[in-house]
mmCIF file of C-alpha atoms in Angstrom:
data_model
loop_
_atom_site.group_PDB
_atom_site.id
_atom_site.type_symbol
_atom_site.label_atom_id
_atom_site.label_comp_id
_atom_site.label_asym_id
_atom_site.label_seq_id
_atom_site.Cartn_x
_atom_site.Cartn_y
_atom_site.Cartn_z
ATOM 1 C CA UNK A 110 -49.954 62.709 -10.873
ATOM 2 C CA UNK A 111 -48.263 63.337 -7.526
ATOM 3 C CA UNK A 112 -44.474 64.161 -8.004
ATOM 4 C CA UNK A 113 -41.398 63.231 -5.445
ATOM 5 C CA UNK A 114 -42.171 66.334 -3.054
ATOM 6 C CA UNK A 115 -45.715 65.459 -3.375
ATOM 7 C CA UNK A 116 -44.761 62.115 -1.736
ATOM 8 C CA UNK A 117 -42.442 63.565 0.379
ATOM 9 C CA UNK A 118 -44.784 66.147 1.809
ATOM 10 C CA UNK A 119 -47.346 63.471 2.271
ATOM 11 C CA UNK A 120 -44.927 61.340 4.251
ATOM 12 C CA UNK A 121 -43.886 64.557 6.140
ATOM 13 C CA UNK A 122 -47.595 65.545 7.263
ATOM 14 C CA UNK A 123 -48.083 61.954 8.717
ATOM 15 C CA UNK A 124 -44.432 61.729 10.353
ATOM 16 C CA UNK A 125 -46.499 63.632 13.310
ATOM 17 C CA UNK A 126 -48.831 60.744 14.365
ATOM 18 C CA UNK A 127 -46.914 57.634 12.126
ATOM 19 C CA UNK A 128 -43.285 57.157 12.794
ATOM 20 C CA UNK A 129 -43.206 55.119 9.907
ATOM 21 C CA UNK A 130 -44.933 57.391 7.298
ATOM 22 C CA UNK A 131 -42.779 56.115 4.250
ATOM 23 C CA UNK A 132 -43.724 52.922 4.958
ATOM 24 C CA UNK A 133 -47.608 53.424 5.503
ATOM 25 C CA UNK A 134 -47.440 55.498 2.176
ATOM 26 C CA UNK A 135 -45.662 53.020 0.007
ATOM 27 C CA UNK A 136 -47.567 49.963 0.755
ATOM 28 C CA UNK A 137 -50.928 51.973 0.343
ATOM 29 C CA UNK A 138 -49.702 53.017 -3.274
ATOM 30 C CA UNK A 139 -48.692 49.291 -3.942
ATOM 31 C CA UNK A 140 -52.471 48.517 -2.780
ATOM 32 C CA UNK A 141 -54.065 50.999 -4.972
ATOM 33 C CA UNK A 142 -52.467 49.637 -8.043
ATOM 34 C CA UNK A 143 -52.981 46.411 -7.165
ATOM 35 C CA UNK A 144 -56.928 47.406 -6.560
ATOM 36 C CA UNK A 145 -56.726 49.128 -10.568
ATOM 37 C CA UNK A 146 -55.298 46.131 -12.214
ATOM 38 C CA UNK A 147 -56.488 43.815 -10.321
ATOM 39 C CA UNK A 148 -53.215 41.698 -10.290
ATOM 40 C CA UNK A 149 -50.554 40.283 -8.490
ATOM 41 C CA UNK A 150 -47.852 43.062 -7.438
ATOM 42 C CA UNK A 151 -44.487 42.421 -6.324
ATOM 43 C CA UNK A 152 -42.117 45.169 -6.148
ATOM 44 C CA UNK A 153 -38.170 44.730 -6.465
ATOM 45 C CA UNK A 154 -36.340 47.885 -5.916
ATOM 46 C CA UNK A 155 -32.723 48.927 -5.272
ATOM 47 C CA UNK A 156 -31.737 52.287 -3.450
ATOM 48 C CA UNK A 157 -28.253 51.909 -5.856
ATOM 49 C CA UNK A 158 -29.226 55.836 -7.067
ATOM 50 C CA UNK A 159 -29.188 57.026 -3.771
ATOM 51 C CA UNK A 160 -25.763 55.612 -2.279
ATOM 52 C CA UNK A 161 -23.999 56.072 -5.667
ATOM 53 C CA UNK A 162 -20.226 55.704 -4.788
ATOM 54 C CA UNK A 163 -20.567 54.003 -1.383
ATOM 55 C CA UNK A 164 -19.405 50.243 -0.300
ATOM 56 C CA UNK A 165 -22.870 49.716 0.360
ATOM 57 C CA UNK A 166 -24.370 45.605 0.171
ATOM 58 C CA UNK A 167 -27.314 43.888 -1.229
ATOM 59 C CA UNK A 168 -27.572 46.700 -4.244
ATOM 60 C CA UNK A 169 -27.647 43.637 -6.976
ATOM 61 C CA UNK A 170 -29.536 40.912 -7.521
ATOM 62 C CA UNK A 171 -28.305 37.903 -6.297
ATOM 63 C CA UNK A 172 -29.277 34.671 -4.613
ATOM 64 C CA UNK A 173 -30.101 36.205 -1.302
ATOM 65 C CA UNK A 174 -33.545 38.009 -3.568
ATOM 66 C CA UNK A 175 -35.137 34.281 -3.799
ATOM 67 C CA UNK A 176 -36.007 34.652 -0.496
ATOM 68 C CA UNK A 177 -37.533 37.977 -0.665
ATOM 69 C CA UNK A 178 -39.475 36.499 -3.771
ATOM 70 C CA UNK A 179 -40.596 33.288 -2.076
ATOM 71 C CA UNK A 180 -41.993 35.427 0.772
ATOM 72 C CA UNK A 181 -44.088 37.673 -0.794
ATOM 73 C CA UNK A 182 -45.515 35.233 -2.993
ATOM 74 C CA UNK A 183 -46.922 32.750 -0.008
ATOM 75 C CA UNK A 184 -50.602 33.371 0.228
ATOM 76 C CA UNK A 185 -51.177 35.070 -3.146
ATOM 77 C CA UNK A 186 -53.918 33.417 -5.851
ATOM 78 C CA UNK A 187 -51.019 33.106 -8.554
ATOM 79 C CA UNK A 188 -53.690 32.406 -11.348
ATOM 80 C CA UNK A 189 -54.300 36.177 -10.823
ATOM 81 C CA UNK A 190 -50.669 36.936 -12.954
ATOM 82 C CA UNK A 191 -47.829 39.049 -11.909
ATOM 83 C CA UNK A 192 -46.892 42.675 -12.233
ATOM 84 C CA UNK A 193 -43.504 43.001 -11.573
ATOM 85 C CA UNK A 194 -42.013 46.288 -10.565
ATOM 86 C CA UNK A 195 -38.571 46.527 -11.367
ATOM 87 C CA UNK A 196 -35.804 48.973 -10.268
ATOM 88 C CA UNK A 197 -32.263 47.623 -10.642
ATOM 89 C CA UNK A 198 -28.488 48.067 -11.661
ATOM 90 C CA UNK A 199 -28.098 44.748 -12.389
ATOM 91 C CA UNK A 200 -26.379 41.407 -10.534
ATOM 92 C CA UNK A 201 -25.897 38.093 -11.231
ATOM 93 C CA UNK A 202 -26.618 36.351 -14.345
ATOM 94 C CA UNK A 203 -27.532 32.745 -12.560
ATOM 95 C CA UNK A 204 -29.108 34.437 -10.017
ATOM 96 C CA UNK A 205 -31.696 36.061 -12.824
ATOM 97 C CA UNK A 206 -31.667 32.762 -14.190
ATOM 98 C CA UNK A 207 -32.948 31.242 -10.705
ATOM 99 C CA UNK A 208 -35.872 33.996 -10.171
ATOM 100 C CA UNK A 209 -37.110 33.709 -13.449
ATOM 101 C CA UNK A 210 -37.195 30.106 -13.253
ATOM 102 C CA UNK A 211 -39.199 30.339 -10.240
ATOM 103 C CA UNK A 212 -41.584 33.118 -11.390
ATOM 104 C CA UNK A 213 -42.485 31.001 -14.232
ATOM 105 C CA UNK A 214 -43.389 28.057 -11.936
ATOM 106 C CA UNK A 215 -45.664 29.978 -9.630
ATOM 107 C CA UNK A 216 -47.444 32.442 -11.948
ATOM 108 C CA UNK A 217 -47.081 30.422 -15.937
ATOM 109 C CA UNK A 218 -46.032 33.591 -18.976
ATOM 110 C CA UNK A 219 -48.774 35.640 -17.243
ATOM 111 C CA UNK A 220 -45.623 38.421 -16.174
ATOM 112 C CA UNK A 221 -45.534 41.522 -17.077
ATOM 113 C CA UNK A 222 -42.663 43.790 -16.029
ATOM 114 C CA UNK A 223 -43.113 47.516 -15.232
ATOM 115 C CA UNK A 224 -40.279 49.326 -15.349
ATOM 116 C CA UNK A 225 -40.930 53.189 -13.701
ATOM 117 C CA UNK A 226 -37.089 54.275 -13.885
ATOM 118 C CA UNK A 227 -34.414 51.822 -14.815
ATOM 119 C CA UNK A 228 -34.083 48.124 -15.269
ATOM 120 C CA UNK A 229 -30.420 47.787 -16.045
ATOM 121 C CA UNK A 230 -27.851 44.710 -17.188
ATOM 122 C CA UNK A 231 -29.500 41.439 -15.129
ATOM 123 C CA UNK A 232 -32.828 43.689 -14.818
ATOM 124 C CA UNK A 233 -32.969 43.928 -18.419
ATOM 125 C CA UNK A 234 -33.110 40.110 -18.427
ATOM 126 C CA UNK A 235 -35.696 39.503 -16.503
ATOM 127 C CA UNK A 236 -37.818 42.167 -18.056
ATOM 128 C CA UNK A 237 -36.826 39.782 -21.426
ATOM 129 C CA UNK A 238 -38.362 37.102 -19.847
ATOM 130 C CA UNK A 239 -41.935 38.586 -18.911
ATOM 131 C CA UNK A 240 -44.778 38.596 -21.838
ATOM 132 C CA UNK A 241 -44.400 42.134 -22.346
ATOM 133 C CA UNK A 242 -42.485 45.467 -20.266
ATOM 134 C CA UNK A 243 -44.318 48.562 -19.645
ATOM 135 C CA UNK A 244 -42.200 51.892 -19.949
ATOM 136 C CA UNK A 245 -42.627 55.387 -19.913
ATOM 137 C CA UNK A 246 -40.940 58.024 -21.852
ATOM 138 C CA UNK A 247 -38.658 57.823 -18.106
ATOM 139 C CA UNK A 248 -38.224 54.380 -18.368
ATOM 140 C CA UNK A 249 -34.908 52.603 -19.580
ATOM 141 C CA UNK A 250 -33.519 49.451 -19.601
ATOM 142 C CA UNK A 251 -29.979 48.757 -20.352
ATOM 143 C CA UNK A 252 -27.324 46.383 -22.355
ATOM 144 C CA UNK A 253 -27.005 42.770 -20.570
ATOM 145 C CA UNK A 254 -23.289 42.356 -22.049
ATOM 146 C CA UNK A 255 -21.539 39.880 -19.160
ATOM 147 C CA UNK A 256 -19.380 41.313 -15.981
ATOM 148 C CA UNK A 257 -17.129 38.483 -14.288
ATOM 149 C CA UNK A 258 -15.678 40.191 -11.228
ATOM 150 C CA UNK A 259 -16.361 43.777 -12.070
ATOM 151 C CA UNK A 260 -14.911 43.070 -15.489
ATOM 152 C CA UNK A 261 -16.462 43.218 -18.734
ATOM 153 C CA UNK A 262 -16.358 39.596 -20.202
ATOM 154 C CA UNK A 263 -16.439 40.636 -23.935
ATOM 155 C CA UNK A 264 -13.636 43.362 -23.423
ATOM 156 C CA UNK A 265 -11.725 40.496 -22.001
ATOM 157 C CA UNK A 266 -12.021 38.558 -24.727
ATOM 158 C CA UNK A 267 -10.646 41.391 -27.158
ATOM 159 C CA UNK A 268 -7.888 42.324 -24.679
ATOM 160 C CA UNK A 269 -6.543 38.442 -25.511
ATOM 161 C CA UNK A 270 -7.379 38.560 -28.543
ATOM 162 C CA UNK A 271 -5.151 41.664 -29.115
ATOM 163 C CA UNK A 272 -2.467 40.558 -27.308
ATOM 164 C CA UNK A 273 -2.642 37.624 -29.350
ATOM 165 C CA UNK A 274 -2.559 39.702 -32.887
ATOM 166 C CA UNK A 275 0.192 42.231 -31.133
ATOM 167 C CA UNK A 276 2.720 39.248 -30.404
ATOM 168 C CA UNK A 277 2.389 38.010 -33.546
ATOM 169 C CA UNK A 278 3.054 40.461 -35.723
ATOM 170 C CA UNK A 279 5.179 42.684 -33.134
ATOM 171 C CA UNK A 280 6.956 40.159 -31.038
ATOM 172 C CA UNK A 281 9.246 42.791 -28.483
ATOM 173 C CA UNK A 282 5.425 43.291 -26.907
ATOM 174 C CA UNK A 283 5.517 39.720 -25.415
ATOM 175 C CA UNK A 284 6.774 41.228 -22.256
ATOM 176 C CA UNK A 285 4.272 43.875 -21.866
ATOM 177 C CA UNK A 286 1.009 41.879 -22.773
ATOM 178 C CA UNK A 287 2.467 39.084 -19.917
ATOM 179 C CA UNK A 288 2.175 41.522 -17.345
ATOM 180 C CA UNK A 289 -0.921 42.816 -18.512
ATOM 181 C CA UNK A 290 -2.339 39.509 -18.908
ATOM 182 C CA UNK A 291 -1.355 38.784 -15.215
ATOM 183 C CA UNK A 292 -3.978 41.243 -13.866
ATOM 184 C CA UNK A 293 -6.558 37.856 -14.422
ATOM 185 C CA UNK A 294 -6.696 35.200 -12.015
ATOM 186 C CA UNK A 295 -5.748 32.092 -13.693
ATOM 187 C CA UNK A 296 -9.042 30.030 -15.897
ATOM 188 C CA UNK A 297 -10.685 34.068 -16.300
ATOM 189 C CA UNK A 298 -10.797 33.502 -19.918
ATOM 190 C CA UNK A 299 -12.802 30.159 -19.499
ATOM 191 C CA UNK A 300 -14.811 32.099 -16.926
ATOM 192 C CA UNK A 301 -15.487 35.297 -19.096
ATOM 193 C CA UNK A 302 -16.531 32.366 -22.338
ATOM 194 C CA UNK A 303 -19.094 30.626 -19.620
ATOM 195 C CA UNK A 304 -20.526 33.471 -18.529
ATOM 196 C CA UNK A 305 -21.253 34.888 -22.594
ATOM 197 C CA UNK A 306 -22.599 31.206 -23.466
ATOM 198 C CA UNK A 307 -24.743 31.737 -20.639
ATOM 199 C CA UNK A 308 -26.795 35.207 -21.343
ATOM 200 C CA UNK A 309 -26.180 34.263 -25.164
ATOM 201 C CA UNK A 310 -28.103 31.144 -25.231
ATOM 202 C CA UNK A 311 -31.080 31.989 -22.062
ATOM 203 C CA UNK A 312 -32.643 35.141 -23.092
ATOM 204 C CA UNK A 313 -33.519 33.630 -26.772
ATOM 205 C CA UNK A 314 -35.196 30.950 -24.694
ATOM 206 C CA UNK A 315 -37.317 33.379 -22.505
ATOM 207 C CA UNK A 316 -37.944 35.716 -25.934
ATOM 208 C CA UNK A 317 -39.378 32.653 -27.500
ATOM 209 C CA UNK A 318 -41.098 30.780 -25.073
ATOM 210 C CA UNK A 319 -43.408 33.962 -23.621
ATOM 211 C CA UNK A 320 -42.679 37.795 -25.304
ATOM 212 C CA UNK A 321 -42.285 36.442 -28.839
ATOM 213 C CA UNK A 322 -44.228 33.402 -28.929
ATOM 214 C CA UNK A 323 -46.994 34.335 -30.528
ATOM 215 C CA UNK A 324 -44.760 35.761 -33.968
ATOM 216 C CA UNK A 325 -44.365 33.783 -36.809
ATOM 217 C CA UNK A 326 -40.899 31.800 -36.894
ATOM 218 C CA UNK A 327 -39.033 33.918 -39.250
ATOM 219 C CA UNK A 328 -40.058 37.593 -37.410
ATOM 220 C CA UNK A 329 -39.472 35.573 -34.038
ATOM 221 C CA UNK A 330 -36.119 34.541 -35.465
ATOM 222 C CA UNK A 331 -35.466 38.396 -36.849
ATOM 223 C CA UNK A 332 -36.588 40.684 -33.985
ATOM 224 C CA UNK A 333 -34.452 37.450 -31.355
ATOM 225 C CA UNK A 334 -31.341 38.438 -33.777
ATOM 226 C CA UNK A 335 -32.072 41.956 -33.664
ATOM 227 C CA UNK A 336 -32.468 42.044 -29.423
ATOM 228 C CA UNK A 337 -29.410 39.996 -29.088
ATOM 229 C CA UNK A 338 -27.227 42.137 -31.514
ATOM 230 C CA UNK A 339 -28.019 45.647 -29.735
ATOM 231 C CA UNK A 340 -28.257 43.883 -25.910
ATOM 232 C CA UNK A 341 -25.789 41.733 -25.711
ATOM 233 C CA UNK A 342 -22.995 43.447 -27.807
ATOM 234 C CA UNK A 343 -20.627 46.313 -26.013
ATOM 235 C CA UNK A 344 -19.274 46.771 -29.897
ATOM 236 C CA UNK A 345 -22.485 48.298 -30.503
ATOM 237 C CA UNK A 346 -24.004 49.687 -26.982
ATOM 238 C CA UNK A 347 -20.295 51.056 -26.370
ATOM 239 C CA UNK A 348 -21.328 51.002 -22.564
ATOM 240 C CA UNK A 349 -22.516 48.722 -20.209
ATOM 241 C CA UNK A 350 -24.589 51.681 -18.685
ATOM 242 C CA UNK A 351 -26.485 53.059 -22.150
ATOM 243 C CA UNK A 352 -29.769 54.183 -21.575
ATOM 244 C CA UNK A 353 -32.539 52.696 -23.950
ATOM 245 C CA UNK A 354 -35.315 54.053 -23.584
ATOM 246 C CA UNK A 355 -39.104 52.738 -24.983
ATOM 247 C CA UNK A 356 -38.819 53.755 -28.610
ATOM 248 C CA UNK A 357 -34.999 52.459 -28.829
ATOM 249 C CA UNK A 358 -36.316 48.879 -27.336
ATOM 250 C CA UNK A 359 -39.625 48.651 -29.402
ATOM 251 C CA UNK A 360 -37.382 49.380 -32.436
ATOM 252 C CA UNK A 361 -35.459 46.398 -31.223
ATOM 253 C CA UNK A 362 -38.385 44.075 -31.484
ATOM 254 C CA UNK A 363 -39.030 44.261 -27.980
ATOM 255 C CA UNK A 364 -42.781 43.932 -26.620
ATOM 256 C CA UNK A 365 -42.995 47.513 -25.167
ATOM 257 C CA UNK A 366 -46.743 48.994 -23.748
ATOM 258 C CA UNK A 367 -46.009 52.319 -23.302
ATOM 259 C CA UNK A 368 -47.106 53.441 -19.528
ATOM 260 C CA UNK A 369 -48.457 56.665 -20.871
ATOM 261 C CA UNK A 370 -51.316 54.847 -23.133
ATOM 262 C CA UNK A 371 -53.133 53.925 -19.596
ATOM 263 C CA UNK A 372 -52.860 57.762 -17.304
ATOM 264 C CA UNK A 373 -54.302 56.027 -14.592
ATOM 265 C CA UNK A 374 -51.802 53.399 -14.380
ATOM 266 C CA UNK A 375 -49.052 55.559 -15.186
ATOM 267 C CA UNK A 376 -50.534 57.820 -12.316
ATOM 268 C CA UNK A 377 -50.536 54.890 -9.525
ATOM 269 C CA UNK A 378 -47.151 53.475 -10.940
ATOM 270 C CA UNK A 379 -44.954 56.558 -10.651
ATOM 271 C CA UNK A 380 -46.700 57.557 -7.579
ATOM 272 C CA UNK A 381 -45.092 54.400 -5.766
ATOM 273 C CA UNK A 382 -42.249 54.888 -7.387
ATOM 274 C CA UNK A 383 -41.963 58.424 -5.844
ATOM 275 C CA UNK A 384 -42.814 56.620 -2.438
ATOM 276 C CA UNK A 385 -39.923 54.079 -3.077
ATOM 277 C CA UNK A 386 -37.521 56.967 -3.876
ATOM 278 C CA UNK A 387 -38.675 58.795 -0.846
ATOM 279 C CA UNK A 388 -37.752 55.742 1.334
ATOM 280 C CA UNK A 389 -34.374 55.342 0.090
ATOM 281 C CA UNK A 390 -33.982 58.957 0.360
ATOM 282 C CA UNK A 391 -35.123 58.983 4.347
ATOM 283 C CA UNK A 392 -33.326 55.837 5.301
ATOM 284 C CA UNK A 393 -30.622 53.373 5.125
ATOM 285 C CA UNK A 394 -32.781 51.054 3.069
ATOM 286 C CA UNK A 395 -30.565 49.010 0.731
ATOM 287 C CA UNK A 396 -33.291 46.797 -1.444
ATOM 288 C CA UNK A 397 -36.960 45.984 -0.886
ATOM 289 C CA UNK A 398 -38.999 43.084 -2.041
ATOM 290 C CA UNK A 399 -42.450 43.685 -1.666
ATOM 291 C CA UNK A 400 -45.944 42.981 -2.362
ATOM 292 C CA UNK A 401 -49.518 44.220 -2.420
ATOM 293 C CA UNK A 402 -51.116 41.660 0.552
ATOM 294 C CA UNK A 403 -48.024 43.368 2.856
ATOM 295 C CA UNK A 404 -45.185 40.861 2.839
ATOM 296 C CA UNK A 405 -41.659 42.389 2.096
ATOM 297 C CA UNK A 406 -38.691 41.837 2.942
ATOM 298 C CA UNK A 407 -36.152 44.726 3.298
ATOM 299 C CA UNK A 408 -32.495 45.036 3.726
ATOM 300 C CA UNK A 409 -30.863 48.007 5.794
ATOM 301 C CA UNK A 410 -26.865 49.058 5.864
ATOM 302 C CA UNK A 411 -25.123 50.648 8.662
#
C-alpha cells in the first residue's frame, strides 16, 4: 500500500512533463477504486488539517457543497449505489440535512460512507445516514453535539441553567451572571434549543430508515438510544473533538465494515487519500467534491 511520500514522489516524477501531477494522480486513484467496486464514487474532502489555525473559507460543510454534489452526480447510472468518501470537520447541521436528503433521492439507502481519516461533528451525521461506514483502525468519526455560532449549544444550556440555580440560592451573583449572560445575542437560548431538537430528532430517522432497518424493533430502539447517548451528549464525549475510532462506534451499535477485512480496498482507499493529502499539501486547495467519471468541483483561497 503506497504511503504519503509514495504519492508524493509519484506526483513529483510526473511534475516534469504534467504541471498538474496531483491532479492526474488523484482522479486516476478515484478511477481505480471505482473500477474494484464497481460503484458510484464521490469524494468530499476538506484541506481543514492542513491550514489548521488560518481564516481560511469553505473548510465546512455548508449550502454552497449542494452544488459540488449536484455536479458530480449529472451523468452517473445512480442504480449503481454510492460510495461516499468523507473527510470533514464538520458544518452545518441543515446543510447535512439538505445533502442527505438529496443523496437519498438520487441513489435510494444504497450509501455507504468510507471514512479514510476523519469524519467529524456534521460528517459524523451523514456517515449516520448511509447503510453502513467503512473505517480503518485510522479512521474516526466524532461527537455531533450542536455549535450555534462557534458555541456549544448544550454548554449553553448548562451555563443558564447555572446561573439560574446560582441566583437562587446565592442571590449577590445576580450581577455577575447578567454580564455573563450578555455575551449572547438576544433569542440564543431559543436558538441553541432549535438547533438540539434538530440533530436530536434527524439522525434516529436516518438510523432507522437505512443503517438499522433491518434490526428487530427493540435492538433498533437499544443500539438508536445507545448512538444518541455517546454522540450527541458533551456530558459524556467531554469534547466536541473526541476521536472514536471503529471499535468505540461498533460498540455503539453503529454499522461499522472494517476497511482492513477487504486489503485491496483498503489499498486503493488510502492510496487516494494520500493523493488528496498531497494536494492540500501542494496547493491552496480549500475543499474538493469529486467523482470517478471526472466532474469536481474545487474551491481555492488566496
Amino acid at each position: 500500500m503506497p504511503c504519503l511520500n509514495d504519492i508524493l514522489n509519484e506526483i513529483n516524477a510526473l511534475n516534469v512533463t504534467q504541471p498538474n501531477a496531483v491532479d492526474v494522480v488523484r482522479k486516476a486513484k478515484i478511477k481505480k477504486l471505482n473500477e474494484y467496486t464497481e460503484r458510484n464514487v464521490i469524494c468530499y474532502y476538506s484541506g481543514w488539517l492542513s491550514v489548521e489555525g488560518k481564516p481560511v473559507p469553505n473548510l465546512s460543510i455548508d449550502d454552497m457543497d449542494k452544488n459540488g454534489f449536484m455536479n458530480t452526480i449529472e451523468g452517473l447510472d445512480c442504480s449503481l449505489g454510492l460510495d461516499l468518501i468523507l473527510h470533514t470537520p464538520g458544518g452545518s447541521i441543515t446543510a447535512a440535512e439538505s445533502l442527505v436528503y438529496y443523496l437519498r433521492a438520487k441513489f435510494g439507502k444504497d450509501i455507504r460512507v468510507i471514512v479514510p481519516q476523519m469524519a467529524m461533528s456534521a460528517g459524523t451525521m451523514i456517515a449516520c445516514s448511509a447503510k453502513e461506514i467503512i473505517m480503518g483502525h485510522q479512521s474516526c468519526i466524532g461527537p455531533f453535539d450542536p455549535f450555534v455560532k462557534g458555541v456549544s449549544a448544550f454548554a449553553v444550556f448548562e451555563e443558564f441553567k447555572r446561573a439560574t440555580e446560582e441566583i437562587q440560592t446565592h442571590p449577590h451573583t445576580l450581577p455577575l451572571w447578567q454580564v455573563m449572560i450578555q455575551k449572547y445575542p438576544p433569542a440564543f437560548l431559543e436558538e441553541c434549543e432549535k438547533a438540539i431538537e434538530l440533530a436530536t430528532s434527524i439522525v434516529p430517522k436516518w438510523l432507522s430508515s437505512s443503517m438499522l432497518s433491518d434490526q428487530e424493533p427493540a435492538d433498533q430502539d437499544a443500539n438508536i438510544k445507545s448512538i444518541m447517548e455517546n454522540l450527541n451528549n458533551p456530558g459524556q464525549t467531554k469534547e466536541h473533538s473526541r476521536h472514536i475510532h471503529a471499535d468505540k462506534a461498533i460498540s455503539l451499535g453503529l454499522n461499522v465494515v472494517m476497511m482492513e477485512s477487504d486489503q485491496n480496498l483498503q489499498d486503493l482507499v488510502l492510496s487516494l487519500h494520500h493523493a488528496y493529502m498531497a494536494t492540500f499539501l501542494n496547493t491552496n486547495t480549500a475543499k474538493i467534491i469529486e467523482s470517478h467519471h471526472d466532474r469536481s468541483l474545487i474551491l481555492k483561497y488566496a
